[in-house]
Amino acid sequence: MASKRQLEGKVEEINKSLDDKEEATQYITQAMTRQYEAMQEQLVDKITQLEMTVQDLQDKLEESELELERKMREKEAVISSKNEEIANMKNKMEDMAQEFGGMLKETLDKMRERIELSNSGGFDADSGVPIQRQMEEFNWSAQAEAKS
């Protein structure tokens, strides 16, 4: 009987030790499960945050590309406008050059006419140009007055 009690005491002790170990194992398993779930939740949050960052950056990239396209169109429009303005200025310069050429030709024709008139009106090559002759006469008369 005594050995039966000893055996029963040992069995109880082993059962208690087994129960303690099962409780410890269960506690550790629960703790590990909580830790795993917490880590999984953190990773899901991190993935969500990174996906939002990626989406935000893609949106910004798209906006930047649209802005670049708009700026390029504006630049092309300005260049086209300036090229058109340059062409108009060139045409205007050509018109003004032709007009000025016409004015010079007209002036030259009038000067020829006047020269021909003055040549036919008694211009003597030996006596000099009429205006020059008048100035010489004025100069002589001024010198004569100065002497007297």
PDB file of N, CA and C in Angstrom, residues 26 31 42 45 53 81 95 98 102 116 121 126 133 147:
ATOM      1  N   GLN A  26       0.604  26.478 -23.328  1.00  0.00           N
ATOM      2  CA  GLN A  26      -0.558  27.207 -23.815  1.00  0.00           C
ATOM      3  C   GLN A  26      -0.334  28.712 -23.672  1.00  0.00           C
ATOM      4  N   ALA A  31       0.830  33.785 -26.250  1.00  0.00           N
ATOM      5  CA  ALA A  31       1.698  34.971 -26.361  1.00  0.00           C
ATOM      6  C   ALA A  31       2.289  35.056 -27.765  1.00  0.00           C
ATOM      7  N   GLN A  42       0.860  44.999 -38.094  1.00  0.00           N
ATOM      8  CA  GLN A  42       1.844  46.044 -38.406  1.00  0.00           C
ATOM      9  C   GLN A  42       2.269  45.968 -39.873  1.00  0.00           C
ATOM     10  N   ASP A  45      -0.498  47.232 -42.046  1.00  0.00           N
ATOM     11  CA  ASP A  45      -0.518  48.700 -41.989  1.00  0.00           C
ATOM     12  C   ASP A  45       0.613  49.292 -42.819  1.00  0.00           C
ATOM     13  N   THR A  53       1.503  55.611 -50.471  1.00  0.00           N
ATOM     14  CA  THR A  53       2.635  56.435 -50.906  1.00  0.00           C
ATOM     15  C   THR A  53       2.893  56.241 -52.396  1.00  0.00           C
ATOM     16  N   SER A  81       4.260  82.026 -82.374  1.00  0.00           N
ATOM     17  CA  SER A  81       3.850  83.433 -82.402  1.00  0.00           C
ATOM     18  C   SER A  81       5.038  84.329 -82.726  1.00  0.00           C
ATOM     19  N   ASP A  95       8.908  95.891 -97.330  1.00  0.00           N
ATOM     20  CA  ASP A  95       8.005  96.920 -97.857  1.00  0.00           C
ATOM     21  C   ASP A  95       8.591  98.313 -97.651  1.00  0.00           C
ATOM     22  N   GLN A  98      11.460  98.866-100.035  1.00  0.00           N
ATOM     23  CA  GLN A  98      10.956  99.168-101.386  1.00  0.00           C
ATOM     24  C   GLN A  98      10.410 100.596-101.432  1.00  0.00           C
ATOM     25  N   GLY A 102      11.841 103.622-103.642  1.00  0.00           N
ATOM     26  CA  GLY A 102      10.987 104.445-104.517  1.00  0.00           C
ATOM     27  C   GLY A 102      11.166 105.921-104.211  1.00  0.00           C
ATOM     28  N   GLU A 116      18.825 119.436-115.100  1.00  0.00           N
ATOM     29  CA  GLU A 116      18.578 119.670-116.523  1.00  0.00           C
ATOM     30  C   GLU A 116      17.982 121.057-116.735  1.00  0.00           C
ATOM     31  N   GLY A 121      18.816 126.424-118.486  1.00  0.00           N
ATOM     32  CA  GLY A 121      18.472 127.807-118.140  1.00  0.00           C
ATOM     33  C   GLY A 121      19.693 128.706-118.108  1.00  0.00           C
ATOM     34  N   ASP A 126      31.829 127.199-117.438  1.00  0.00           N
ATOM     35  CA  ASP A 126      33.018 128.000-117.136  1.00  0.00           C
ATOM     36  C   ASP A 126      32.762 128.948-115.971  1.00  0.00           C
ATOM     37  N   ARG A 133      28.423 130.781-107.754  1.00  0.00           N
ATOM     38  CA  ARG A 133      28.658 132.115-108.311  1.00  0.00           C
ATOM     39  C   ARG A 133      28.041 133.176-107.408  1.00  0.00           C
ATOM     40  N   LYS A 147      36.406 146.794 -96.564  1.00  0.00           N
ATOM     41  CA  LYS A 147      37.566 147.618 -96.869  1.00  0.00           C
ATOM     42  C   LYS A 147      37.213 149.082 -96.745  1.00  0.00           C
TER      43      LYS A 147
END
